[in-house]
Amino acid sequence: MPVCVVTLCKNNTTRNKKDTGTTYHQFPADPVILDRWTAIVRLSRQESWWKPGKRSVICSAHFNESDLYFTNGGLKRLCKGAVPQNALFLSSTPSDISNNSTVTTEPSIPVPVVSSTNSAVTGEQSRSVLVFNETILANGNETPPLDDFPDIDYIFDTPREIKLKKELNKKTVLQLKHARIIKTLREKTRRLRKSNCNLKNIIKSLKQELNKKTVLQLKHARIIKTLCEKTLRLRKANCNLNNIIKSLKQERL
């Protein structure tokens, strides 16, 4: 049952049926937009440690109408780069949000705007927003005035800057992918080392058993050699006795 992660919001799939028009949207895969969503929810929840899970969603009541559109199949979707801006703080009552009526909102949070050319925010700017939000939460529980937010311009004027931001976004995603691959390889290496250690112990025990068997085999070889020598001597003695008996019989005759 998806539940909106905004603390003041009571919307969920049980409370709001499909005919109410409320939809639920997962956090974006784009790491830059994801950081902005996370920063806004942290500020709304007043929890600087909060992190989104795999099933974390935000309902459509927290987005502007211009951020939503309908597909040919009639599904409501979010525009690329949209961020939650409405009904995030105490001035928006829970009843206003849950009834999905005209939502009373505070002035929109001055969140950075993503242009249609898919320009991305730099890592340094994203970190500055997060640090600013956590500093506000550390100073008190009251919602900070919106005028205190830093005025950061994320709109890029030149094609060169747009291209650089696109490349930065791709490299950020690639870096995360490489980090996951490195983590997987390290785990595999750890398992292989453990398996190698177990195999070494097995080889060591087999060598010890082989040494014991080798010693026993040498001992048996010596015993067999001794028995063969004794058998040879007994055969020789028996042959001599037979010759003596034969000679005695001839003398009697």
Coordinates of C-alpha atoms in Angstrom, one line a residue:
M1 CA 0.0 0.0 0.0
P2 CA 1.8 3.1 -1.2
V3 CA 1.8 6.0 1.4
C4 CA 3.0 9.5 0.7
V5 CA 6.3 10.2 2.5
V6 CA 5.3 13.8 3.4
T7 CA 4.5 13.6 7.1
L8 CA 1.5 15.9 7.0
C9 CA 0.0 14.1 4.0
K10 CA -2.5 11.3 4.8
N11 CA -2.9 10.1 1.2
N12 CA -2.6 6.4 0.4
T13 CA -4.1 3.9 -2.0
T14 CA -6.7 2.7 0.5
R15 CA -7.9 6.2 1.5
N16 CA -7.8 7.7 -2.0
K17 CA -9.3 5.5 -4.8
K18 CA -8.4 6.0 -8.5
D19 CA -11.4 8.1 -9.2
T20 CA -10.1 10.8 -6.8
G21 CA -7.3 11.6 -9.3
T22 CA -4.5 11.2 -6.7
T23 CA -1.5 9.4 -8.1
Y24 CA 1.7 8.3 -6.5
H25 CA 5.1 8.8 -8.0
Q26 CA 8.4 7.0 -7.1
F27 CA 11.6 8.9 -6.5
P28 CA 13.5 9.5 -9.8
A29 CA 16.5 7.5 -10.8
D30 CA 18.5 10.6 -11.9
P31 CA 20.8 11.1 -8.9
V32 CA 20.7 14.9 -9.2
I33 CA 16.9 15.1 -9.2
L34 CA 16.8 12.5 -6.5
D35 CA 19.0 14.6 -4.2
R36 CA 16.6 17.6 -4.7
W37 CA 13.6 15.5 -3.9
T38 CA 15.3 14.1 -0.8
A39 CA 16.4 17.5 0.4
I40 CA 12.8 18.8 0.1
V41 CA 11.3 15.9 1.9
R42 CA 13.9 16.1 4.7
L43 CA 13.0 19.8 5.2
S44 CA 9.3 19.0 5.2
R45 CA 9.7 16.1 7.7
Q46 CA 12.3 18.0 9.7
E47 CA 14.5 14.9 9.6
S48 CA 18.0 15.6 8.2
W49 CA 18.8 11.8 8.3
W50 CA 15.8 10.7 6.2
K51 CA 16.5 8.6 3.1
P52 CA 14.1 7.3 0.5
G53 CA 13.5 3.6 0.2
K54 CA 12.7 1.5 -2.9
R55 CA 8.9 1.9 -2.3
S56 CA 9.0 5.6 -1.2
V57 CA 6.4 7.7 -3.1
I58 CA 5.1 11.2 -3.2
C59 CA 1.5 11.9 -4.1
S60 CA 0.4 14.2 -6.9
A61 CA -1.0 16.7 -4.4
H62 CA 2.5 18.1 -3.8
F63 CA 3.2 19.0 -7.4
N64 CA 2.0 21.9 -9.6
E65 CA -0.5 21.1 -12.2
S66 CA 2.0 22.2 -14.9
D67 CA 4.3 19.4 -13.7
L68 CA 1.7 16.7 -14.5
Y69 CA 0.4 15.4 -17.8
F70 CA -1.7 12.5 -19.1
T71 CA -0.4 9.8 -21.5
N72 CA -2.4 8.5 -24.5
G73 CA -3.5 5.7 -22.3
G74 CA -4.9 8.1 -19.7
L75 CA -2.2 7.6 -17.1
K76 CA -1.0 10.7 -15.1
R77 CA 2.7 11.2 -15.3
L78 CA 5.3 13.7 -14.0
C79 CA 7.2 15.9 -16.3
K80 CA 11.0 15.3 -16.4
G81 CA 12.7 17.4 -13.7
A82 CA 9.6 18.1 -11.7
V83 CA 10.0 18.5 -7.9
P84 CA 7.4 18.6 -5.1
Q85 CA 6.5 22.2 -4.1
N86 CA 3.0 22.2 -2.6
A87 CA 1.4 21.3 0.8
L88 CA 4.7 20.4 2.4
F89 CA 4.5 22.4 5.7
L90 CA 2.1 23.0 8.6
S91 CA 0.2 25.9 6.8
S92 CA -1.4 23.1 4.6
T93 CA -3.8 21.2 6.8
P94 CA -4.0 17.4 6.5
S95 CA -7.7 17.6 5.6
D96 CA -6.8 19.8 2.6
I97 CA -4.3 17.3 1.4
S98 CA -6.3 14.1 2.0
N99 CA -9.5 15.4 0.3
N100 CA -7.5 16.2 -2.8
S101 CA -9.4 19.5 -3.0
T102 CA -8.0 22.9 -3.7
V103 CA -4.8 22.7 -1.8
T104 CA -3.7 25.7 0.4
T105 CA 0.0 26.0 0.0
E106 CA 2.7 28.2 1.2
P107 CA 4.7 30.1 -1.3
S108 CA 6.5 27.7 -3.6
I109 CA 9.9 26.6 -2.3
P110 CA 12.5 28.2 -4.5
V111 CA 13.8 24.9 -5.7
P112 CA 16.2 24.8 -8.7
V113 CA 14.5 24.4 -12.1
V114 CA 15.6 21.8 -14.6
S115 CA 15.4 23.1 -18.2
S116 CA 13.9 21.0 -21.0
T117 CA 17.3 20.4 -22.4
N118 CA 18.0 18.0 -19.5
S119 CA 20.6 20.3 -17.9
A120 CA 21.8 19.0 -14.5
V121 CA 22.9 20.6 -11.2
T122 CA 26.5 20.3 -10.3
G123 CA 27.5 18.1 -7.3
E124 CA 28.8 21.1 -5.4
Q125 CA 25.6 23.0 -5.7
S126 CA 23.5 20.0 -4.7
R127 CA 25.7 19.5 -1.6
S128 CA 25.3 23.2 -0.7
V129 CA 21.5 22.9 -0.7
L130 CA 21.7 19.8 1.6
V131 CA 24.1 21.5 4.0
F132 CA 21.8 24.6 4.1
N133 CA 18.7 22.5 4.9
E134 CA 20.5 20.5 7.6
T135 CA 21.8 23.7 9.2
I136 CA 18.2 25.1 9.4
L137 CA 16.9 21.9 11.0
A138 CA 19.7 22.0 13.6
N139 CA 18.7 25.5 14.7
G140 CA 15.1 24.6 15.7
N141 CA 11.9 22.8 14.9
E142 CA 10.0 25.7 13.3
T143 CA 9.7 25.9 9.6
P144 CA 12.3 28.4 8.4
P145 CA 11.2 31.4 6.4
L146 CA 11.3 30.8 2.7
D147 CA 13.2 34.0 2.1
D148 CA 16.3 32.5 3.9
F149 CA 16.8 30.0 1.1
P150 CA 20.0 30.7 -1.0
D151 CA 19.3 32.2 -4.4
I152 CA 21.0 29.8 -6.8
D153 CA 20.6 30.1 -10.5
Y154 CA 20.6 26.7 -12.2
I155 CA 19.6 27.9 -15.7
F156 CA 22.5 27.7 -18.2
D157 CA 22.7 30.2 -20.9
T158 CA 25.3 28.7 -23.3
P159 CA 25.2 25.4 -25.2
R160 CA 28.7 24.7 -23.9
E161 CA 27.5 24.8 -20.3
I162 CA 24.5 22.6 -21.2
K163 CA 26.8 20.1 -22.9
L164 CA 29.1 20.1 -19.9
K165 CA 26.2 19.5 -17.4
K166 CA 24.9 16.6 -19.6
E167 CA 28.4 15.0 -19.5
L168 CA 28.6 15.5 -15.8
N169 CA 25.3 13.9 -15.3
K170 CA 26.3 10.9 -17.4
K171 CA 29.6 10.6 -15.6
T172 CA 27.8 10.7 -12.2
V173 CA 25.5 7.9 -13.2
L174 CA 28.5 5.9 -14.6
Q175 CA 30.4 6.5 -11.4
L176 CA 27.6 5.1 -9.3
K177 CA 27.4 2.1 -11.7
H178 CA 31.2 1.5 -11.3
A179 CA 30.9 1.8 -7.5
R180 CA 28.3 -1.0 -7.5
I181 CA 30.5 -3.1 -9.8
I182 CA 33.5 -2.5 -7.5
K183 CA 31.4 -3.5 -4.4
T184 CA 30.3 -6.7 -6.2
L185 CA 33.8 -7.6 -7.2
R186 CA 35.1 -7.0 -3.7
E187 CA 32.4 -9.3 -2.3
K188 CA 33.3 -11.9 -4.9
T189 CA 37.0 -11.5 -4.1
R190 CA 36.3 -12.0 -0.4
R191 CA 34.3 -15.2 -1.1
L192 CA 37.0 -16.5 -3.4
R193 CA 39.7 -15.8 -0.7
K194 CA 37.6 -17.7 1.9
S195 CA 37.1 -20.6 -0.6
N196 CA 40.8 -20.6 -1.4
C197 CA 41.6 -20.8 2.3
N198 CA 39.3 -23.8 2.7
L199 CA 40.8 -25.5 -0.3
K200 CA 44.3 -24.9 1.2
N201 CA 43.2 -26.5 4.4
I202 CA 41.8 -29.5 2.5
I203 CA 45.0 -29.9 0.5
K204 CA 47.1 -29.7 3.7
S205 CA 45.0 -32.4 5.4
L206 CA 45.2 -34.6 2.2
K207 CA 49.0 -34.2 2.2
Q208 CA 49.2 -35.2 5.8
E209 CA 47.1 -38.3 5.1
L210 CA 49.3 -39.0 2.0
N211 CA 52.4 -38.8 4.1
K212 CA 51.0 -41.2 6.6
K213 CA 50.1 -43.6 3.8
T214 CA 53.5 -43.2 2.2
V215 CA 55.2 -44.1 5.5
L216 CA 52.9 -47.0 5.9
Q217 CA 53.6 -48.1 2.3
L218 CA 57.3 -48.0 2.9
K219 CA 57.0 -50.0 6.0
H220 CA 54.9 -52.6 4.2
A221 CA 57.5 -52.7 1.4
R222 CA 60.2 -53.4 3.9
I223 CA 58.2 -56.2 5.4
I224 CA 57.4 -57.7 2.0
K225 CA 61.1 -57.6 1.1
T226 CA 62.1 -59.3 4.3
L227 CA 59.5 -62.0 3.8
C228 CA 60.7 -62.6 0.2
E229 CA 64.3 -63.0 1.5
K230 CA 63.1 -65.4 4.1
T231 CA 61.1 -67.4 1.6
L232 CA 64.1 -67.5 -0.8
R233 CA 66.3 -68.9 2.0
L234 CA 63.7 -71.4 3.0
R235 CA 63.4 -72.6 -0.6
K236 CA 67.2 -73.0 -0.8
A237 CA 67.4 -74.9 2.5
N238 CA 64.5 -77.1 1.3
C239 CA 66.3 -77.8 -1.9
N240 CA 69.5 -78.8 0.0
L241 CA 67.5 -81.2 2.3
N242 CA 65.9 -82.8 -0.8
N243 CA 69.4 -83.4 -2.2
I244 CA 70.6 -84.9 1.0
I245 CA 67.6 -87.2 1.2
K246 CA 68.1 -88.3 -2.4
S247 CA 71.8 -89.1 -1.8
L248 CA 71.0 -91.2 1.3
K249 CA 68.4 -93.2 -0.6
Q250 CA 71.0 -94.0 -3.3
E251 CA 73.5 -95.2 -0.7
R252 CA 71.1 -97.7 0.7
L253 CA 70.5 -99.2 -2.6

